[in-house]
GROMACS .gro file of C-alpha atoms in nm:
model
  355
    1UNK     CA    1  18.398 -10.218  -9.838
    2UNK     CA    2  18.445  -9.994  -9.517
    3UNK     CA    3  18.205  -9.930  -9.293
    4UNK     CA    4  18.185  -9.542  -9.397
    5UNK     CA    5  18.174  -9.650  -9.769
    6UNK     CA    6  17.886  -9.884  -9.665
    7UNK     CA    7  17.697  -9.619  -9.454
    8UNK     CA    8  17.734  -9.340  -9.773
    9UNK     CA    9  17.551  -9.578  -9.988
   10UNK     CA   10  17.186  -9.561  -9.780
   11UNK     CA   11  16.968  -9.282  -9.735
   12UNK     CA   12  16.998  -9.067  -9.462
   13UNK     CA   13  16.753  -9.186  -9.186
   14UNK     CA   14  16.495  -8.968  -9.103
   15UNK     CA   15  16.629  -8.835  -8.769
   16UNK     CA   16  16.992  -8.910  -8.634
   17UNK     CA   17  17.020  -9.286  -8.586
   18UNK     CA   18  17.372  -9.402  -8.615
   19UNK     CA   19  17.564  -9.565  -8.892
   20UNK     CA   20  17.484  -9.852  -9.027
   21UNK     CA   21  17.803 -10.119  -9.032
   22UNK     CA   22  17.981 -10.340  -9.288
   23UNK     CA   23  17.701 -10.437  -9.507
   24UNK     CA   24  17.569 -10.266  -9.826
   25UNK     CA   25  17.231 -10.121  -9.941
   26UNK     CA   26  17.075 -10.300 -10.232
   27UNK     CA   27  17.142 -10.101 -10.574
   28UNK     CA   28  16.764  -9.912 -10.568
   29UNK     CA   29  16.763  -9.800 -10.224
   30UNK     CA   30  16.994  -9.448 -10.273
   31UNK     CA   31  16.827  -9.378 -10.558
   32UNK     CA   32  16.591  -9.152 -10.406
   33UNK     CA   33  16.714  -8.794 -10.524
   34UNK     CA   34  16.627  -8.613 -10.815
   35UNK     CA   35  16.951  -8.676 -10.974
   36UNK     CA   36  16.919  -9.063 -10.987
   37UNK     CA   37  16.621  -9.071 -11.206
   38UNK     CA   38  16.779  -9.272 -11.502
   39UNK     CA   39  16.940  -9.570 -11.233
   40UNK     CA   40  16.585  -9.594 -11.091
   41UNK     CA   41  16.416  -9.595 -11.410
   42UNK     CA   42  16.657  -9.848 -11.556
   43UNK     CA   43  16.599 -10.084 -11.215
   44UNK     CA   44  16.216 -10.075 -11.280
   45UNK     CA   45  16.205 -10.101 -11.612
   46UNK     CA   46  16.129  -9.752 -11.725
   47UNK     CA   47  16.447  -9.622 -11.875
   48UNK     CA   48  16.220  -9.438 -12.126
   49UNK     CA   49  16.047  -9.222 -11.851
   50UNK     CA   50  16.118  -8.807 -11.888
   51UNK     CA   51  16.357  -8.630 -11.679
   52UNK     CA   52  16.181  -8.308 -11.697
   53UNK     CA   53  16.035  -8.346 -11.368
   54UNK     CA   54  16.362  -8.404 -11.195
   55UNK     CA   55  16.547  -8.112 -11.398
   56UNK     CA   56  16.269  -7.884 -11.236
   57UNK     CA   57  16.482  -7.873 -10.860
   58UNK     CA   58  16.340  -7.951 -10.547
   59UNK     CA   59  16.115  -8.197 -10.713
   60UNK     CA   60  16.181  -8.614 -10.644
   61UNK     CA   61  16.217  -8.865 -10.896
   62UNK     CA   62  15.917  -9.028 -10.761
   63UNK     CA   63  15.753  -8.758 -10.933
   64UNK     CA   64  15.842  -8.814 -11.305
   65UNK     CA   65  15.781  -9.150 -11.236
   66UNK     CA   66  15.448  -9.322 -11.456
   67UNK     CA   67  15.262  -9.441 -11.140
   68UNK     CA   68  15.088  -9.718 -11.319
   69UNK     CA   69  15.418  -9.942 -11.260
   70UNK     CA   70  15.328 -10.130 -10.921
   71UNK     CA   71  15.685 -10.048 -10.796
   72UNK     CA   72  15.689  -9.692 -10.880
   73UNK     CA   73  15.317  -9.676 -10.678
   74UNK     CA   74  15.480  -9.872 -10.358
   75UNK     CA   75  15.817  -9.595 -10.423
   76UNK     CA   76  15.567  -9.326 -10.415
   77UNK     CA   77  15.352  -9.485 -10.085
   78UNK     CA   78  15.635  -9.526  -9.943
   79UNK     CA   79  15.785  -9.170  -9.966
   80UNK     CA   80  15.484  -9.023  -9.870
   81UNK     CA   81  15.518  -9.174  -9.517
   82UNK     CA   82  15.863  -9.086  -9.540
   83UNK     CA   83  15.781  -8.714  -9.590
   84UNK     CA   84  15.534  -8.764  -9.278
   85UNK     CA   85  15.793  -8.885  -9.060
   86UNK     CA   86  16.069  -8.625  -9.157
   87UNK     CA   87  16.156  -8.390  -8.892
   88UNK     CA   88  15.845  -8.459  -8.684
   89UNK     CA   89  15.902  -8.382  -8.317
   90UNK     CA   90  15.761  -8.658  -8.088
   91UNK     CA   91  15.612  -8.529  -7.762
   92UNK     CA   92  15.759  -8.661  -7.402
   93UNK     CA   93  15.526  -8.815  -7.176
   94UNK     CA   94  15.381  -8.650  -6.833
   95UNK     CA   95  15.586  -8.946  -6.658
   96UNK     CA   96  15.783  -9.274  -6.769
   97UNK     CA   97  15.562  -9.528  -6.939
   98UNK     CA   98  15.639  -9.853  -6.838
   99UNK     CA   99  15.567 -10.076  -7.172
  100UNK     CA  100  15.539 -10.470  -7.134
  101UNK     CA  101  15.633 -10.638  -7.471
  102UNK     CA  102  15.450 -10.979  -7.428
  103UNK     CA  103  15.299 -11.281  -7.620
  104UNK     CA  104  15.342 -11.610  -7.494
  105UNK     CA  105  15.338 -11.756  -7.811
  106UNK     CA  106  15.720 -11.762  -7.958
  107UNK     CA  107  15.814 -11.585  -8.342
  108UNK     CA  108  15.579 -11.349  -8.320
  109UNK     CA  109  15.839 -11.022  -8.302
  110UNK     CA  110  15.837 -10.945  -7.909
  111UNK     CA  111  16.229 -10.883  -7.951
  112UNK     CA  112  16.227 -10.706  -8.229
  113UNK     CA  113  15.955 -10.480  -8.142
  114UNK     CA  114  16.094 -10.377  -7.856
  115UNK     CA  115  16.437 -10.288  -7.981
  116UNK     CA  116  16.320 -10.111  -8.263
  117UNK     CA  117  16.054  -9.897  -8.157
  118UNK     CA  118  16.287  -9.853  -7.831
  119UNK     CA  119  16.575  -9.700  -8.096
  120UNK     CA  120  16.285  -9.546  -8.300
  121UNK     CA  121  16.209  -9.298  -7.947
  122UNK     CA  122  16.553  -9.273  -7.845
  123UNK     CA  123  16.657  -9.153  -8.171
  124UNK     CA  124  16.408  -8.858  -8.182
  125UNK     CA  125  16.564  -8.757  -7.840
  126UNK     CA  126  16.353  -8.932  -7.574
  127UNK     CA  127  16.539  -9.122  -7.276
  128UNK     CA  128  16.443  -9.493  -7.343
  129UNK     CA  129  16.560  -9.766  -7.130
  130UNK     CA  130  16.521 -10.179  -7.217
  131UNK     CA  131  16.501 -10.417  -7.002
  132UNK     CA  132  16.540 -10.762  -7.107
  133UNK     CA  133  16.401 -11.023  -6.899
  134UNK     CA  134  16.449 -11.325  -7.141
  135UNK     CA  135  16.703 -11.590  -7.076
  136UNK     CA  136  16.793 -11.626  -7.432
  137UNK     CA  137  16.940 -11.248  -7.451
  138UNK     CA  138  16.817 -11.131  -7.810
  139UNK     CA  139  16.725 -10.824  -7.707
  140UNK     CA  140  17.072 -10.735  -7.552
  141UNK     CA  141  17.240 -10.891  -7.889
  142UNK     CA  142  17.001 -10.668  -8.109
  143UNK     CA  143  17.156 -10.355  -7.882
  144UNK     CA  144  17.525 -10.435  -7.874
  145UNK     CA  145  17.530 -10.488  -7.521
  146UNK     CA  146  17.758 -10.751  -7.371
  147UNK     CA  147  17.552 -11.069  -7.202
  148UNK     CA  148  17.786 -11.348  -7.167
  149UNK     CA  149  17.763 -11.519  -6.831
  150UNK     CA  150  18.045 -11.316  -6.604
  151UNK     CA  151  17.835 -10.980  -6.670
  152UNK     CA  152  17.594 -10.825  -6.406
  153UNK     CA  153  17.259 -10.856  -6.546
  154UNK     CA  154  16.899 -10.818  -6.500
  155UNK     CA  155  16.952 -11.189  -6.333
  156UNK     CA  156  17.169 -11.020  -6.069
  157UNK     CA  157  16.885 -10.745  -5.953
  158UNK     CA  158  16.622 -11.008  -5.913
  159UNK     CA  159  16.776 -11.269  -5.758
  160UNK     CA  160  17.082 -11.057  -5.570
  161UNK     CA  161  16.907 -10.779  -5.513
  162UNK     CA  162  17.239 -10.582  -5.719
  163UNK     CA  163  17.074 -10.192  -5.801
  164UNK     CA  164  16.918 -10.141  -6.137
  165UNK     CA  165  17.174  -9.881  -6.203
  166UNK     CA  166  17.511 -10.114  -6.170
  167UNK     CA  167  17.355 -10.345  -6.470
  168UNK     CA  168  17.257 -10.108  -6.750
  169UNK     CA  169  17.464 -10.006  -7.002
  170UNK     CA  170  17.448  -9.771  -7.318
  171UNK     CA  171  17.370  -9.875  -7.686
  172UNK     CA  172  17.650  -9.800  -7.879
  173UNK     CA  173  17.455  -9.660  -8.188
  174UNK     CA  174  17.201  -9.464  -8.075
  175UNK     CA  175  17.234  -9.187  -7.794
  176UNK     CA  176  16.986  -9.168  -7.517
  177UNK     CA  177  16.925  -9.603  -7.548
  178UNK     CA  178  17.028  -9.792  -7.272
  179UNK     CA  179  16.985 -10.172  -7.169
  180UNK     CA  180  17.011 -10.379  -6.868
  181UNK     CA  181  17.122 -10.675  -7.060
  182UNK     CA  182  17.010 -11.111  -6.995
  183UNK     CA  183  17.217 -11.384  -6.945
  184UNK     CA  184  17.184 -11.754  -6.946
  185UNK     CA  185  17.159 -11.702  -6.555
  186UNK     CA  186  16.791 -11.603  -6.615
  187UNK     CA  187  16.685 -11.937  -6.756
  188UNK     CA  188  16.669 -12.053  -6.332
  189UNK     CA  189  16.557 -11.777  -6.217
  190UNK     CA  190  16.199 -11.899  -6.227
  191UNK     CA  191  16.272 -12.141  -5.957
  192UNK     CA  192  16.478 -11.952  -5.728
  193UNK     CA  193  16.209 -11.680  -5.767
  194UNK     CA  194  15.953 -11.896  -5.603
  195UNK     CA  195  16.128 -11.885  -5.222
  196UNK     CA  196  16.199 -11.547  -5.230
  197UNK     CA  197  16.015 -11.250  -5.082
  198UNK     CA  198  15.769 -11.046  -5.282
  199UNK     CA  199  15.907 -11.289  -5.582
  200UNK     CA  200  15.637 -11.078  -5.830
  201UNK     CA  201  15.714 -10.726  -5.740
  202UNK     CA  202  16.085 -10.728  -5.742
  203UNK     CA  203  16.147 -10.583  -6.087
  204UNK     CA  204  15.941 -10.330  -5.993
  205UNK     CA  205  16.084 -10.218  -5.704
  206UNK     CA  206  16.435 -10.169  -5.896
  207UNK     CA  207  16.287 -10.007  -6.188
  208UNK     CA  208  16.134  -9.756  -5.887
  209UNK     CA  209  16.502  -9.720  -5.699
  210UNK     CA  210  16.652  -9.693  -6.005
  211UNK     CA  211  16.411  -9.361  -6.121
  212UNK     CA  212  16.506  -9.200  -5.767
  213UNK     CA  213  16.883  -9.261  -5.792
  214UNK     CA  214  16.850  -9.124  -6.147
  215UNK     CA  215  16.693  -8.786  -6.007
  216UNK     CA  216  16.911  -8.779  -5.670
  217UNK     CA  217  17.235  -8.774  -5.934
  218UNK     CA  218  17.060  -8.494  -6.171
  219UNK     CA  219  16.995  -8.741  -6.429
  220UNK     CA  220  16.725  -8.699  -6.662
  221UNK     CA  221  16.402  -8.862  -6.649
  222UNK     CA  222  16.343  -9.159  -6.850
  223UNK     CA  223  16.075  -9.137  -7.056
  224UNK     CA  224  16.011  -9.484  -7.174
  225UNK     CA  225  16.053  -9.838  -7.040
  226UNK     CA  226  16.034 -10.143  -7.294
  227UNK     CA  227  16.044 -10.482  -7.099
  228UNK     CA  228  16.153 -10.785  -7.326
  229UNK     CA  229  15.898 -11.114  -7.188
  230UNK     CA  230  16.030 -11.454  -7.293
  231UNK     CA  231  15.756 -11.643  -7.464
  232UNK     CA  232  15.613 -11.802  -7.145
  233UNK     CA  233  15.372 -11.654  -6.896
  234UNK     CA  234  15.630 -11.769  -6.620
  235UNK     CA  235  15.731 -11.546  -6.289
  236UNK     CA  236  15.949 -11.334  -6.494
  237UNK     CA  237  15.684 -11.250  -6.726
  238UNK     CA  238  15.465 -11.199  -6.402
  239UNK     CA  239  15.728 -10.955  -6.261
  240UNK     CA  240  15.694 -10.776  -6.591
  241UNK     CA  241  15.350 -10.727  -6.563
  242UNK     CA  242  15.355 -10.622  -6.199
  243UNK     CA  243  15.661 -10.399  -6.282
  244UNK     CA  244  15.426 -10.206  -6.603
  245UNK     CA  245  15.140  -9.977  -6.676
  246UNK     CA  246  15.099 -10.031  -7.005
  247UNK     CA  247  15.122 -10.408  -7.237
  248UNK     CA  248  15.229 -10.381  -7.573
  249UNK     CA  249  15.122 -10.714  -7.762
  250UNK     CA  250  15.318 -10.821  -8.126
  251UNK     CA  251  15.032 -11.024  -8.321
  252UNK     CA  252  15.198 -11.204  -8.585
  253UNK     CA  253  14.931 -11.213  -8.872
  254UNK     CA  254  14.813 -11.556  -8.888
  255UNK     CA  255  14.569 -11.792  -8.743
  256UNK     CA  256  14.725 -11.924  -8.396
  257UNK     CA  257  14.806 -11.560  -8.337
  258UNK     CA  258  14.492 -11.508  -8.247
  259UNK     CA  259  14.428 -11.839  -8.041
  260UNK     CA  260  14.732 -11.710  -7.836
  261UNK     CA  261  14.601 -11.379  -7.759
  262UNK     CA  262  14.286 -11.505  -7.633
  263UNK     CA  263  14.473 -11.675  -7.357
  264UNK     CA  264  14.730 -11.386  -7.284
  265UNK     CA  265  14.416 -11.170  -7.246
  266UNK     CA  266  14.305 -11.439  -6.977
  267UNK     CA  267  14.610 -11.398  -6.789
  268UNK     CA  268  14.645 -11.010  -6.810
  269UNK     CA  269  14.308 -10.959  -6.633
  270UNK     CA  270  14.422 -11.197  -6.351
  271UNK     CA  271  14.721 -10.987  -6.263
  272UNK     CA  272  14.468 -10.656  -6.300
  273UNK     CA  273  14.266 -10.834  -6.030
  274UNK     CA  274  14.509 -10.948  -5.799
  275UNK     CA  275  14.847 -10.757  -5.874
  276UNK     CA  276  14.878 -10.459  -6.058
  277UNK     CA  277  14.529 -10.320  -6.083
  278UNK     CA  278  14.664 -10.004  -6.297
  279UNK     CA  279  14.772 -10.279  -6.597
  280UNK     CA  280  14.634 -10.238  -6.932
  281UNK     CA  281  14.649 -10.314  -7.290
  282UNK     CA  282  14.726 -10.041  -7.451
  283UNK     CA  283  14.877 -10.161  -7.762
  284UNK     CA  284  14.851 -10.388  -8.019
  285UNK     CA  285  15.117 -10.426  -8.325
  286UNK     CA  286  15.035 -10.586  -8.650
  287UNK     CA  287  15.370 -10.806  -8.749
  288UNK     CA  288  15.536 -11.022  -9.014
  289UNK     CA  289  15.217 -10.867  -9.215
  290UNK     CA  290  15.210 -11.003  -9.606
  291UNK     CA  291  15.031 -10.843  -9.809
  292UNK     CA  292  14.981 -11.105 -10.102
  293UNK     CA  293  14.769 -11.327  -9.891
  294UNK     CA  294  14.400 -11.353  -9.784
  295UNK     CA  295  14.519 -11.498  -9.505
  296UNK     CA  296  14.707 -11.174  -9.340
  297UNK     CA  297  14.459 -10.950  -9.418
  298UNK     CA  298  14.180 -11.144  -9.294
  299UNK     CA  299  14.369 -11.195  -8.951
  300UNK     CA  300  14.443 -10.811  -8.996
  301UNK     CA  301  14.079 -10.731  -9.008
  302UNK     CA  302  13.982 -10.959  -8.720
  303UNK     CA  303  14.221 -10.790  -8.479
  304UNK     CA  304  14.127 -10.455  -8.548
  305UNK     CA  305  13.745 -10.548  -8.540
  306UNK     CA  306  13.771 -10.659  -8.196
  307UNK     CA  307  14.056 -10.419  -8.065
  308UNK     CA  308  13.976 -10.086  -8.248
  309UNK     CA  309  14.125  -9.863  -8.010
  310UNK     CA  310  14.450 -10.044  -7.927
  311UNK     CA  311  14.569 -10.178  -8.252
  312UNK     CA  312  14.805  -9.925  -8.404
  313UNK     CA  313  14.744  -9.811  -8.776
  314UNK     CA  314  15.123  -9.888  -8.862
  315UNK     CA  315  15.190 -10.261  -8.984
  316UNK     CA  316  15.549 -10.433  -8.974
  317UNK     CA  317  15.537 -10.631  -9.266
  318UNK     CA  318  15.802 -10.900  -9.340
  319UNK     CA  319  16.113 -10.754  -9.402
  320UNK     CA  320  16.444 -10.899  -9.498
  321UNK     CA  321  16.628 -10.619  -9.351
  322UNK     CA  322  16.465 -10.677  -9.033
  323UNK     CA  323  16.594 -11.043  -9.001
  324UNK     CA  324  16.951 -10.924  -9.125
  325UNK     CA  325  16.985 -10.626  -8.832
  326UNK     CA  326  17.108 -10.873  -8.549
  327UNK     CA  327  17.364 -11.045  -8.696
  328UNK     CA  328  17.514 -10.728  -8.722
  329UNK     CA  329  17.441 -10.648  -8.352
  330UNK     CA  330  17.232 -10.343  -8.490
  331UNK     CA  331  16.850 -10.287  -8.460
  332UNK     CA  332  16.711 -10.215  -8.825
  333UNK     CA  333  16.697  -9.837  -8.730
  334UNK     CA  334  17.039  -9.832  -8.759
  335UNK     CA  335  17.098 -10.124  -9.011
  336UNK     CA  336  16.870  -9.951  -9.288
  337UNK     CA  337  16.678  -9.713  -9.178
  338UNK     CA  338  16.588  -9.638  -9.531
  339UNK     CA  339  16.408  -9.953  -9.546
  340UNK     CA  340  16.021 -10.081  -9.533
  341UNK     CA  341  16.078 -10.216  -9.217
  342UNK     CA  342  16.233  -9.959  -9.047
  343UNK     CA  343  16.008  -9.656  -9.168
  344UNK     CA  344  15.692  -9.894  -9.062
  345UNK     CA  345  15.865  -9.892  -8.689
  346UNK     CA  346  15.935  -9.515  -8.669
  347UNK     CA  347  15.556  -9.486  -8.757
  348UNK     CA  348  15.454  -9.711  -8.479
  349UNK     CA  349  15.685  -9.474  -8.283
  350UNK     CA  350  15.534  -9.191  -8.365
  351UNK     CA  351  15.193  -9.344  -8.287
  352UNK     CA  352  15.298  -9.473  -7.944
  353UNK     CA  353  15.442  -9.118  -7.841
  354UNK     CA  354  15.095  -8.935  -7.960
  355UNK     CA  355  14.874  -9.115  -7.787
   0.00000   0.00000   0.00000
């Protein structure tokens, strides 16, 4: 199967997000016009349903649909949100928020968080640039960029002092993305950090001569800044923190999520107090949420009863499609954006951009 054949079998996505490449949608997933009511039907087992709904026009064939079928109700949930989302302008900020994406605890979806609701805001037209400060390089992978070892990197600006602007390079699927990509260098960075001067403010003062270059060459403005932490609260992490307004936290939905956060929390408020007073925690993200267990929900619950204001309505639950998106170098935007996943990131987008 080509890549075009591939990309004609998923639904549009919701705003212009690429092509997906060289993998197929599963059989349901196009049938979400009126004119595939008898392939859905069949799929859920209601080949017997009426088609009078879906003769009618404009009408979907969510809508002839008997909604007391648990799949046709999560079809129907589901393209409600959809119909939200579709062709809903997302406001640009005053000035560039600066997001950290940090948990020290590892699995919890700091990677894919950040490349995902990165191509979520780029894709709706919004100048969004990621910086990925992990050694290990996912997010880069996730974007497409080149990161082997003989590539300028974010390693380079820290350490060599090489401008922001010689490292970053563009996404290849989605417009108005760009990354400054992580090699292995990074992983000894955190000891030749320590002799150097101003060792926790140095990502900040690229990401600062970077903006002005930007507007000297009649560049637009970025709008957002995602910065990829590696799951330690190391001196990278700390120049992440220094570097950011704003700390965007993935809570993976189960118990030593929460013992983690406790301590991140513990280490944010010591670099409000003695380096970057303006830092806060603006965001919290629900992740890897399942719904069939107590467990999830009562973690879900918890989080939101302390953190009412920060914890976004939208929930990433555990997706398949999610997991499959880097392997082809692809974010899930781009991969399938007609799936659970992706749709549950574009909301988190939208609720990141209204606030």
């Amino acid at each position: 199967m080509t890549s075009s054949e591939a990309s004609t079998q998923r639904i549009p996505p919701f705003v212009s997000l690429g092509s997906a490449r060289a993998f197929a949608a599963p059989a349901v997933a196009p049938a979400y016009s009126g004119n595939r009511t008898t392939s859905v039907a069949k799929t859920t087992g209601m080949a017997g349903v009426s088609r009078e709904t879906s003769v009618a026009g404009p009408a979907t064939v969510l809508d002839s649909i008997d909604d007391s079928s648990p799949i046709a109700r999560e079809l129907a949930h589901e393209n409600k949100r959809r119909e939200r989302l579709l062709g809903r302008p997302l406001p640009k900020p005053e000035k560039t928020r600066i997001f950290t994406v940090s948990n020290q605890k590892g699995g919890v979806g700091k990677t894919t968080t950040t490349v995902n609701i990165a191509a979520a805001l780029a894709a709706a037209g919004l100048n969004v640039l990621v910086i990925d400060i992990d050694p290990q390089g996912n997010a880069s992978t996730a974007l497409g960029i080149e990161h082997h070892a003989d590539v300028d990197s974010i390693y380079d600006v820290l350490i060599n002092d090489i401008p922001l602007q010689d490292v970053v390079a563009p996404c290849p699927d989605i417009a108005k993305l760009i990354c400054a990509p992580a090699t292995i260098h990074l992983a000894g960075a955190e000891i030749e950090l320590v002799s150097l001067v101003a060792r926790e403010q140095r990502l900040r003062r690229a990401i600062d001569v970077y903006a002005k270059e930007r507007a000297k060459n009649g560049e637009e403005r970025l709008d957002y800044i995602f910065i990829d932490c590696p799951p330690s609260l190391g001196l990278l992490t700390v120049n992440a923190f220094c570097a950011a307004s704003e700390v965007l936290i993935p809570i993976q939905c189960e118990y030593y999520a929460l013992e983690g956060l406790s301590q991140l929390l513990k280490n944010i408020e010591m670099i409000q107090k003695h380096l970057n007073a303006d830092l806060v925690v603006s965001t919290i993200l629900l992740t890897m949420y399942d719904g069939r267990t107590n467990l999830a929900a009562q973690v879900a619950a918890e989080v939101r009863e302390h953190f009412p204001e920060q914890v976004l309505g939208a929930v990433v639950p555990r997706s398949v499609r999610i997991s499959e998106a880097p392997s082809y170098q692809q974010t899930v935007m781009t991969y399938d954006p007609s799936s659970s996943g992706a749709l549950s990131y574009l909301e988190a987008a939208a609720e990141i951009a209204e606030r």
